[in-house]
Amino acid sequence: MEPLRTGRRGFLAASAGAALALGLAAPAGAARRTPFGRFGSPAARLTARTLYVHPGGAGDVTSVGAAVAAAAGPGWTLVLAPGVYRETVAVDTSRTGMTWIGACENPRDVVIVYDNAAGTPKPGGGTYGTSGSATVTTQADAFTARWITFANDWLRADHPDITGTQAVALKVQGDRSAFHHCRFLGHQDTLYADTMALGTFARQYFAHCYAEGDVDFVFGRATAVFAHCHFRTLDRTDLAAPPYGFVFAPSTAGANPRGYLVTRSRVTSEAPDAFYKLARPWVPSSDTTARPMLTVRDTWLGPGIDAAAPYANMRDASPWQSMRFAEYRDTGPGAVVTVPENRPQLDPVTARRHTPEAYLGDWRPYA
C-alpha cells in the first residue's frame, strides 16, 4: 500500500477522485450500475436503517457527518460512495451497532480526511489537543468499518510555528469495535485505540488493516488485537539521527489484563535501517499507575526496527522493562535477538494466553 508522503493531499485526491469519476460515469455492467456497488442504493435500500453517502448528490446525503446526524439511535449502516470526504466526524455513544461500508470494497476509494493537530488553534480560542485533533472519533459500542481510509494530512513542514504535532486520523473508544481492510494514514498519533474511561476495558479488532506514521502512531489503552496488519514507518527529513519514532505506545491500565496484541502482521519502513523503535510505554499523567502491555507474535519485523534496542522509555520514571512488553516467534531482520535482555520473549505455555480468542473473550469478530 502506498505510503503517505509530503505530497499526500494530492495522492488522496487522485486515489479517491479517480474512483469517484468511475462512480459518476459508470460503464456498462453490473459492477458499476450505481456508485454503491453491491450494497443497494437510495431506491433499493439494504434495510430501512441504511443510508447512502455520495459527495456528488447521488445518495441520501453528501457528507459522512450528515449521515451520522441522520442516523439517530442504534443499528444503522452507512454506505459510502467513492470520494474524498474532507470533514471531521464523531459517533457518540447512543449510536451503537453502527456500520460503515466503503462501497467499492477498496479502502483507497473512500477517504475521510482532515488536518487538525493538537496545537491547531480553535476558532473560539485555545487549541484542539490530541483527542480533539481526530478526523474521526467513534465512541459507540459495536462500531464496524470496512474498506475505508481514515487520514489526517496535517504536516509539520506546513506549520513550523506549532509544537503540538499530534494529529490523529482515528480515535476509537467503544467496546467491540472492528475495522476490516481499513487504512489509517498520518504521522504522529495516527491511530488512537482507546477507551471511554480508565476503568473501561474496551475490546477492539483490526484485521487486514494498514497503518503508517512516525511517532507513537498506534497508541492508547484499549484491549486491541491487530491481525494480519501492515504497519509502515515513514522517513523524516526534519531529523538528522535516530530514533525517528515508535510504532506502538500502549497506555494499558494496570488493572487491565490485556493490552495490545499484534499477530501475523508485518512492519516495514521507508526510513534507514534501525531508525525506528518497535514501542515505548505511555504512562500518562492522568493514570500514573498504567502498565502498558504489548505482545508482538508471529510477525515479520523489517530492518527499519532497531533489533539491538527495539524498546525505549517515554519517561525515565516509567522504564519499559517494568512494563508488559513481550515477543514470540517473530521473524525478519528487526526481530533478530542480539541483546537478549532487550527482547523479552514468551515461552510456548505463556504464549497460549496471548491469542485473539484470549484477548477478545466471548466477542468473535474474526469468525
Short mmCIF file of C-alpha atoms in Angstrom, two decimals, residues 11-362:
data_model
loop_
_atom_site.label_atom_id
_atom_site.label_comp_id
_atom_site.label_asym_id
_atom_site.label_seq_id
_atom_site.Cartn_x
_atom_site.Cartn_y
_atom_site.Cartn_z
CA PHE A 11 -2.29 11.41 -3.53
CA LEU A 12 -5.50 11.22 -1.54
CA ALA A 13 -7.39 13.32 -4.07
CA ALA A 14 -6.11 11.28 -7.00
CA SER A 15 -6.73 7.97 -5.29
CA ALA A 16 -10.36 8.62 -4.43
CA GLY A 17 -11.08 11.08 -7.21
CA ALA A 18 -10.48 8.53 -9.92
CA ALA A 19 -12.89 6.13 -8.28
CA LEU A 20 -15.46 8.88 -7.83
CA ALA A 21 -15.31 9.61 -11.54
CA LEU A 22 -15.97 5.96 -12.25
CA GLY A 23 -18.96 6.01 -9.95
CA LEU A 24 -20.49 9.07 -11.58
CA ALA A 25 -19.91 8.00 -15.16
CA ALA A 26 -20.21 4.25 -14.84
CA PRO A 27 -19.51 1.97 -17.79
CA ALA A 28 -21.99 -0.70 -18.76
CA GLY A 29 -22.04 -3.71 -16.45
CA ALA A 30 -23.48 -4.70 -13.12
CA ALA A 31 -20.34 -3.76 -11.15
CA ARG A 32 -20.78 -0.06 -11.99
CA ARG A 33 -24.53 0.42 -12.27
CA THR A 34 -24.53 2.54 -9.13
CA PRO A 35 -21.74 4.18 -7.13
CA PHE A 36 -22.78 1.97 -4.20
CA GLY A 37 -21.69 -1.32 -5.75
CA ARG A 38 -23.49 -4.38 -4.41
CA PHE A 39 -24.83 -2.52 -1.38
CA GLY A 40 -28.05 -1.18 -2.81
CA SER A 41 -28.99 2.45 -3.36
CA PRO A 42 -31.49 5.03 -2.07
CA ALA A 43 -34.02 3.42 -4.42
CA ALA A 44 -33.20 -0.11 -3.26
CA ARG A 45 -32.08 0.02 0.37
CA LEU A 46 -30.48 -2.97 2.02
CA THR A 47 -32.56 -2.20 5.12
CA ALA A 48 -34.70 0.63 6.42
CA ARG A 49 -31.71 1.68 8.53
CA THR A 50 -29.27 2.01 5.63
CA LEU A 51 -28.17 5.46 4.46
CA TYR A 52 -26.20 6.24 1.32
CA VAL A 53 -23.47 8.89 1.21
CA HIS A 54 -22.32 10.36 -2.10
CA PRO A 55 -20.30 13.59 -2.41
CA GLY A 56 -21.91 14.38 -5.76
CA GLY A 57 -25.51 14.15 -4.56
CA ALA A 58 -26.46 10.65 -5.74
CA GLY A 59 -27.12 9.45 -2.20
CA ASP A 60 -29.22 10.47 0.76
CA VAL A 61 -26.60 12.97 1.92
CA THR A 62 -23.28 14.32 0.67
CA SER A 63 -21.15 14.00 3.83
CA VAL A 64 -20.41 11.35 6.40
CA GLY A 65 -21.17 13.76 9.22
CA ALA A 66 -24.63 14.46 7.83
CA ALA A 67 -25.30 10.72 7.61
CA VAL A 68 -24.26 10.18 11.21
CA ALA A 69 -26.51 13.04 12.33
CA ALA A 70 -29.44 11.49 10.46
CA ALA A 71 -28.78 8.02 11.87
CA ALA A 72 -30.11 8.55 15.39
CA GLY A 73 -30.21 5.51 17.64
CA PRO A 74 -28.74 2.03 17.18
CA GLY A 75 -28.21 -0.29 14.25
CA TRP A 76 -27.56 1.99 11.28
CA THR A 77 -25.46 1.19 8.21
CA LEU A 78 -23.77 3.90 6.15
CA VAL A 79 -22.70 3.01 2.62
CA LEU A 80 -20.04 5.44 1.38
CA ALA A 81 -19.56 6.04 -2.34
CA PRO A 82 -16.04 6.66 -3.66
CA GLY A 83 -14.67 10.09 -2.85
CA VAL A 84 -12.58 12.23 -0.53
CA TYR A 85 -14.68 13.39 2.41
CA ARG A 86 -12.84 16.34 3.93
CA GLU A 87 -14.53 16.69 7.30
CA THR A 88 -14.39 15.70 10.94
CA VAL A 89 -16.89 13.13 12.15
CA ALA A 90 -17.96 11.97 15.63
CA VAL A 91 -20.08 8.94 16.50
CA ASP A 92 -21.43 9.32 20.04
CA THR A 93 -22.31 6.55 22.49
CA SER A 94 -26.01 6.49 21.54
CA ARG A 95 -25.31 5.22 18.02
CA THR A 96 -24.47 1.63 18.93
CA GLY A 97 -24.09 -1.08 16.32
CA MET A 98 -23.24 1.35 13.53
CA THR A 99 -21.51 0.02 10.40
CA TRP A 100 -19.66 2.00 7.73
CA ILE A 101 -19.02 0.35 4.38
CA GLY A 102 -16.79 1.57 1.57
CA ALA A 103 -18.97 0.77 -1.42
CA CYS A 104 -16.18 -0.23 -3.81
CA GLU A 105 -14.62 -2.62 -1.28
CA ASN A 106 -11.26 -0.91 -1.70
CA PRO A 107 -10.12 1.44 1.10
CA ARG A 108 -8.24 3.66 -1.36
CA ASP A 109 -11.54 4.68 -2.92
CA VAL A 110 -13.19 6.10 0.22
CA VAL A 111 -11.08 8.59 2.20
CA ILE A 112 -12.20 10.57 5.24
CA VAL A 113 -9.55 13.18 5.95
CA TYR A 114 -8.94 16.43 7.81
CA ASP A 115 -5.92 18.39 9.01
CA ASN A 116 -6.21 19.40 12.65
CA ALA A 117 -3.29 18.90 15.04
CA ALA A 118 -3.10 19.12 18.81
CA GLY A 119 -1.63 22.60 18.53
CA THR A 120 -4.03 23.91 15.89
CA PRO A 121 -5.85 27.00 17.21
CA LYS A 122 -9.59 26.53 17.73
CA PRO A 123 -11.97 29.19 16.42
CA GLY A 124 -13.17 30.00 19.94
CA GLY A 125 -9.71 30.09 21.49
CA GLY A 126 -7.29 27.50 22.76
CA THR A 127 -6.09 24.51 20.77
CA TYR A 128 -7.63 21.16 19.83
CA GLY A 129 -5.36 18.90 21.88
CA THR A 130 -4.57 15.36 20.85
CA SER A 131 -8.11 13.95 21.17
CA GLY A 132 -9.66 16.99 19.52
CA SER A 133 -7.37 16.66 16.52
CA ALA A 134 -9.00 13.41 15.38
CA THR A 135 -10.51 13.31 11.92
CA VAL A 136 -12.95 10.62 13.08
CA THR A 137 -13.91 9.78 16.66
CA THR A 138 -16.08 6.75 17.43
CA GLN A 139 -17.40 6.27 20.97
CA ALA A 140 -20.31 3.90 20.37
CA ASP A 141 -20.05 0.20 21.16
CA ALA A 142 -20.20 -2.35 18.34
CA PHE A 143 -18.92 0.03 15.66
CA THR A 144 -17.68 -1.63 12.46
CA ALA A 145 -15.91 -0.19 9.43
CA ARG A 146 -14.88 -1.92 6.22
CA TRP A 147 -12.82 -0.70 3.26
CA ILE A 148 -12.34 2.90 4.42
CA THR A 149 -9.28 5.14 4.74
CA PHE A 150 -9.08 7.36 7.83
CA ALA A 151 -6.47 10.07 7.39
CA ASN A 152 -5.04 13.20 8.96
CA ASP A 153 -2.96 15.14 6.44
CA TRP A 154 -1.58 17.79 8.80
CA LEU A 155 2.13 18.24 8.13
CA ARG A 156 4.85 19.58 10.40
CA ALA A 157 6.57 21.26 7.46
CA ASP A 158 3.48 23.37 6.78
CA HIS A 159 3.23 24.60 10.39
CA PRO A 160 6.70 25.24 11.85
CA ASP A 161 5.14 27.51 14.48
CA ILE A 162 3.03 24.69 16.02
CA THR A 163 4.67 22.48 18.64
CA GLY A 164 1.66 20.26 19.35
CA THR A 165 2.26 17.97 16.37
CA GLN A 166 -0.03 15.09 17.36
CA ALA A 167 -2.56 14.65 14.55
CA VAL A 168 -4.99 11.75 14.95
CA ALA A 169 -6.69 10.09 11.99
CA LEU A 170 -8.99 7.88 14.07
CA LYS A 171 -9.81 7.78 17.77
CA VAL A 172 -11.85 4.71 18.67
CA GLN A 173 -13.19 4.23 22.21
CA GLY A 174 -16.12 1.84 22.06
CA ASP A 175 -16.15 -1.82 23.08
CA ARG A 176 -16.48 -4.39 20.29
CA SER A 177 -15.17 -2.00 17.64
CA ALA A 178 -13.96 -3.74 14.49
CA PHE A 179 -12.08 -2.49 11.44
CA HIS A 180 -11.59 -4.72 8.41
CA HIS A 181 -9.44 -3.81 5.40
CA CYS A 182 -9.10 -0.19 6.53
CA ARG A 183 -6.19 2.25 6.27
CA PHE A 184 -5.01 4.74 8.89
CA LEU A 185 -2.76 7.48 7.50
CA GLY A 186 -0.92 10.16 9.41
CA HIS A 187 2.38 10.96 11.09
CA GLN A 188 2.27 11.36 14.87
CA ASP A 189 -0.50 9.58 16.83
CA THR A 190 -2.25 8.25 13.72
CA LEU A 191 -4.44 5.57 15.34
CA TYR A 192 -5.71 6.16 18.88
CA ALA A 193 -7.08 2.81 20.14
CA ASP A 194 -8.50 3.90 23.47
CA THR A 195 -11.45 3.58 25.87
CA MET A 196 -14.16 5.88 27.20
CA ALA A 197 -12.86 5.79 30.78
CA LEU A 198 -9.94 4.48 32.81
CA GLY A 199 -11.97 1.62 34.28
CA THR A 200 -13.49 0.59 30.94
CA PHE A 201 -11.68 -2.22 29.14
CA ALA A 202 -12.86 -1.73 25.57
CA ARG A 203 -12.09 -4.52 23.07
CA GLN A 204 -11.12 -3.63 19.51
CA TYR A 205 -10.16 -5.69 16.49
CA PHE A 206 -8.20 -4.62 13.42
CA ALA A 207 -7.88 -7.17 10.62
CA HIS A 208 -6.04 -6.82 7.29
CA CYS A 209 -5.52 -3.12 8.02
CA TYR A 210 -2.69 -0.73 7.15
CA ALA A 211 -1.35 1.97 9.49
CA GLU A 212 1.52 4.37 8.91
CA GLY A 213 3.23 7.18 10.76
CA ASP A 214 6.30 8.10 12.75
CA VAL A 215 5.86 8.99 16.44
CA ASP A 216 3.69 6.65 18.58
CA PHE A 217 1.41 6.13 15.64
CA VAL A 218 -0.58 3.31 17.25
CA PHE A 219 -1.35 4.25 20.85
CA GLY A 220 -3.89 4.19 23.68
CA ARG A 221 -5.26 1.98 26.47
CA ALA A 222 -7.72 -0.31 24.67
CA THR A 223 -7.53 -4.08 24.54
CA ALA A 224 -6.75 -4.19 20.84
CA VAL A 225 -5.92 -7.08 18.53
CA PHE A 226 -4.13 -6.38 15.25
CA ALA A 227 -4.27 -9.43 12.99
CA HIS A 228 -2.73 -9.65 9.51
CA CYS A 229 -1.98 -5.92 9.57
CA HIS A 230 0.78 -3.90 7.92
CA PHE A 231 2.50 -1.14 9.86
CA ARG A 232 4.80 1.20 7.93
CA THR A 233 7.21 3.73 9.40
CA LEU A 234 7.82 6.90 7.43
CA ASP A 235 11.02 8.68 6.50
CA ARG A 236 11.73 12.03 8.12
CA THR A 237 13.75 14.92 6.74
CA ASP A 238 13.41 17.03 9.89
CA LEU A 239 15.65 14.74 11.99
CA ALA A 240 19.32 14.01 11.42
CA ALA A 241 19.66 10.96 13.66
CA PRO A 242 17.59 8.10 15.07
CA PRO A 243 15.22 7.31 16.51
CA TYR A 244 12.73 8.73 14.07
CA GLY A 245 9.85 7.37 16.10
CA PHE A 246 7.95 4.44 17.60
CA VAL A 247 5.33 2.16 16.11
CA PHE A 248 3.39 1.42 19.32
CA ALA A 249 2.80 3.40 22.51
CA PRO A 250 0.25 1.49 24.62
CA SER A 251 -1.06 3.01 27.85
CA THR A 252 -2.87 -0.05 29.25
CA ALA A 253 -4.45 0.44 32.67
CA GLY A 254 -2.69 -1.52 35.39
CA ALA A 255 -5.90 -3.37 36.22
CA ASN A 256 -6.44 -4.47 32.61
CA PRO A 257 -5.03 -7.96 31.96
CA ARG A 258 -4.96 -7.39 28.21
CA GLY A 259 -3.36 -4.61 26.19
CA TYR A 260 -2.23 -4.64 22.55
CA LEU A 261 -1.73 -7.92 20.66
CA VAL A 262 -0.10 -7.87 17.24
CA THR A 263 -0.25 -11.21 15.46
CA ARG A 264 0.63 -12.48 11.98
CA SER A 265 1.45 -8.96 10.82
CA ARG A 266 4.43 -7.10 9.38
CA VAL A 267 6.36 -3.89 9.97
CA THR A 268 8.10 -2.20 7.06
CA SER A 269 9.85 1.15 6.73
CA GLU A 270 10.73 3.99 4.38
CA ALA A 271 13.46 5.11 6.78
CA PRO A 272 17.07 3.90 7.03
CA ASP A 273 17.73 0.62 8.80
CA ALA A 274 17.37 0.63 12.59
CA PHE A 275 15.98 4.18 12.71
CA TYR A 276 12.76 3.13 14.47
CA LYS A 277 11.87 1.55 17.78
CA LEU A 278 9.12 -1.00 17.95
CA ALA A 279 7.49 0.56 21.02
CA ARG A 280 7.68 2.69 24.12
CA PRO A 281 5.30 2.70 27.08
CA TRP A 282 2.98 5.63 27.59
CA VAL A 283 2.21 6.27 31.24
CA PRO A 284 0.03 9.38 31.05
CA SER A 285 -0.18 11.94 33.81
CA SER A 286 -3.88 11.07 34.13
CA ASP A 287 -3.01 7.48 35.06
CA THR A 288 0.38 7.12 36.67
CA THR A 289 -0.47 3.52 37.63
CA ALA A 290 -0.72 2.41 33.99
CA ARG A 291 1.29 -0.67 32.99
CA PRO A 292 1.42 -0.60 29.21
CA MET A 293 1.11 -4.02 27.58
CA LEU A 294 2.21 -5.08 24.11
CA THR A 295 2.70 -8.56 22.71
CA VAL A 296 4.05 -8.94 19.18
CA ARG A 297 3.96 -12.50 17.91
CA ASP A 298 4.35 -14.39 14.65
CA THR A 299 5.12 -11.07 12.98
CA TRP A 300 7.76 -10.03 10.45
CA LEU A 301 9.85 -7.05 11.57
CA GLY A 302 11.75 -5.33 8.80
CA PRO A 303 15.21 -3.75 9.01
CA GLY A 304 13.75 -0.37 9.97
CA ILE A 305 13.33 -1.66 13.54
CA ASP A 306 16.36 -1.37 15.81
CA ALA A 307 16.92 -5.06 16.60
CA ALA A 308 19.52 -4.39 19.31
CA ALA A 309 17.29 -1.98 21.26
CA PRO A 310 13.69 -2.13 19.97
CA TYR A 311 12.15 -0.50 23.07
CA ALA A 312 12.70 2.86 24.71
CA ASN A 313 11.34 4.91 27.58
CA MET A 314 8.92 7.76 27.11
CA ARG A 315 9.80 8.88 30.64
CA ASP A 316 12.68 7.60 32.73
CA ALA A 317 10.32 7.28 35.71
CA SER A 318 8.45 4.58 33.77
CA PRO A 319 11.10 2.30 32.26
CA TRP A 320 9.94 -0.10 29.58
CA GLN A 321 11.50 -3.02 31.47
CA SER A 322 8.86 -2.61 34.20
CA MET A 323 6.02 -2.83 31.68
CA ARG A 324 4.40 -5.78 29.92
CA PHE A 325 6.29 -6.00 26.65
CA ALA A 326 6.98 -9.36 25.03
CA GLU A 327 7.51 -11.12 21.71
CA TYR A 328 7.03 -14.63 20.40
CA ARG A 329 8.25 -16.29 17.20
CA ASP A 330 8.83 -13.03 15.35
CA THR A 331 10.95 -13.11 12.20
CA GLY A 332 12.81 -10.71 9.94
CA PRO A 333 15.93 -8.57 10.40
CA GLY A 334 14.25 -6.38 13.00
CA ALA A 335 13.45 -9.42 15.15
CA VAL A 336 16.98 -10.81 15.45
CA VAL A 337 17.88 -11.20 19.13
CA THR A 338 21.34 -9.71 19.56
CA VAL A 339 20.91 -8.37 23.11
CA PRO A 340 18.62 -10.87 24.91
CA GLU A 341 17.82 -8.56 27.83
CA ASN A 342 16.37 -6.09 25.35
CA ARG A 343 14.00 -8.63 23.75
CA PRO A 344 11.66 -10.25 26.32
CA GLN A 345 10.28 -13.49 24.85
CA LEU A 346 7.23 -15.55 25.77
CA ASP A 347 7.59 -19.25 26.36
CA PRO A 348 5.20 -21.58 24.47
CA VAL A 349 2.96 -22.11 27.50
CA THR A 350 2.57 -18.38 28.22
CA ALA A 351 2.03 -17.68 24.52
CA ARG A 352 -1.24 -19.63 24.67
CA ARG A 353 -2.67 -16.77 26.74
CA HIS A 354 -1.81 -14.26 24.02
CA THR A 355 -4.23 -15.06 21.22
CA PRO A 356 -7.17 -13.15 19.71
CA GLU A 357 -9.54 -15.56 21.47
CA ALA A 358 -7.97 -14.89 24.86
CA TYR A 359 -7.96 -11.11 24.38
CA LEU A 360 -11.49 -10.74 22.99
CA GLY A 361 -13.35 -13.32 25.06
CA ASP A 362 -16.93 -14.00 24.00
#
